[in-house]
Coordinates of C-alpha atoms in Angstrom, one line a residue:
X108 CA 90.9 151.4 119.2
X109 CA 92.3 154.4 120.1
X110 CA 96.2 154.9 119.7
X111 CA 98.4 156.2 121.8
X112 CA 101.8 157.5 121.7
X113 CA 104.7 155.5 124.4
X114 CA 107.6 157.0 126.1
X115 CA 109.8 156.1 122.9
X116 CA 108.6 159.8 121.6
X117 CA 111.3 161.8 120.7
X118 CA 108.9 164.8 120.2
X119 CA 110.0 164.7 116.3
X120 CA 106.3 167.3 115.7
X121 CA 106.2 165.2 113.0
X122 CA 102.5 164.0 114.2
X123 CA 100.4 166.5 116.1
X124 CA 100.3 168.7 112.3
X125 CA 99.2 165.5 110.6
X126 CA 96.2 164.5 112.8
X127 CA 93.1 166.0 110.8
X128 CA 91.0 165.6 114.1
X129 CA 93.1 167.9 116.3
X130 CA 93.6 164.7 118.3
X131 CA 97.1 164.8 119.3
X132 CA 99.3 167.8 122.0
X133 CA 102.4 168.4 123.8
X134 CA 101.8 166.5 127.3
X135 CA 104.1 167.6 130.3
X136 CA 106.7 165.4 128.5
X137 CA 106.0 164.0 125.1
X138 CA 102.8 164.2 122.4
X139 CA 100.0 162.4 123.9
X140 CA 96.9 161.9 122.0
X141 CA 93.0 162.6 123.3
X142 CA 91.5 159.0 123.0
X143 CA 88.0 160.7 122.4
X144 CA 89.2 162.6 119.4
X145 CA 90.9 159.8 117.9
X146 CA 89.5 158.1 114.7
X147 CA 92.4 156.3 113.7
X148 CA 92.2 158.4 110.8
X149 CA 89.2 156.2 110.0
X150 CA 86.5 158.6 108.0
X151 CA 89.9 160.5 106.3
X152 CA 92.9 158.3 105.4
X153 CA 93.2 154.7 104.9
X154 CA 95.6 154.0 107.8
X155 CA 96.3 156.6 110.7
X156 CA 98.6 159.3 109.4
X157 CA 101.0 159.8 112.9
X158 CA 101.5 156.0 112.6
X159 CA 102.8 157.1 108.6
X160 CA 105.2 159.5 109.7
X161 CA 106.5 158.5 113.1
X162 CA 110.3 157.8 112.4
X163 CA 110.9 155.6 115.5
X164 CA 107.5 154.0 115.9
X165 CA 106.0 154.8 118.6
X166 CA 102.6 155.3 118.1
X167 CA 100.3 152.0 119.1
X168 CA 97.6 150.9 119.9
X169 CA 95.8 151.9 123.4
X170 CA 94.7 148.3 125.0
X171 CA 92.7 150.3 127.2
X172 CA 90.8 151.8 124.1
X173 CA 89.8 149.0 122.2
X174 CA 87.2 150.2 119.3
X175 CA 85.9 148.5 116.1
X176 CA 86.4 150.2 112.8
X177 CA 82.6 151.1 112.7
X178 CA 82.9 152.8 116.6
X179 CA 85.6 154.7 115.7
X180 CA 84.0 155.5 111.8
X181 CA 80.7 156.2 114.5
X182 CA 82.9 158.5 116.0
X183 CA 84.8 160.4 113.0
X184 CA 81.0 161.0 111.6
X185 CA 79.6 162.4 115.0
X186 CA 82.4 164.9 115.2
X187 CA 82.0 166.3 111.5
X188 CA 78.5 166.1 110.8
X189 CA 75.6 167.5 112.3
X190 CA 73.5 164.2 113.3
X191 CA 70.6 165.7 115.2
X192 CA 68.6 166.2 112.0

């Protein structure tokens, strides 16, 4: 599944420069991450990286996003390689 990032958020920037798929912003109030760019680090690091360095936790999972590890690998592969050969 997607994550997502809760009202906790402190806006630390400690995670948009550590998402290698450009996945998370500034919203109108705190980072929020794009669910269709989110891999869950899946395809780069062995557990997501904003999860890694948030200092008050909270980044979790979006129930509204729920997504195997071989969707979201799906996904992390049709974003970085050319699958239309």
């Amino acid at each position: 599944m997607a994550l997502l990032i809760n009202n906790r958020c402190i806006n630390c920037d400690m995670c948009e420069p550590e998402c290698p798929n450009d996945a998370i912003s500034m919203g109108p109030k705190i980072y929020v991450i794009n669910p269709d760019k989110c891999t869950e680090c899946v395809g780069h690091y062995d557990q997501p990286t904003c999860v890694a360095v948030c200092p008050i936790d909270c980044v979790k999972p979006d129930p509204d996003r729920r997504e195997t590890e071989e969707a979201l690998y799906e996904k992390f592969v049709e974003m970085y390689f050319d699958t239309s050969i």
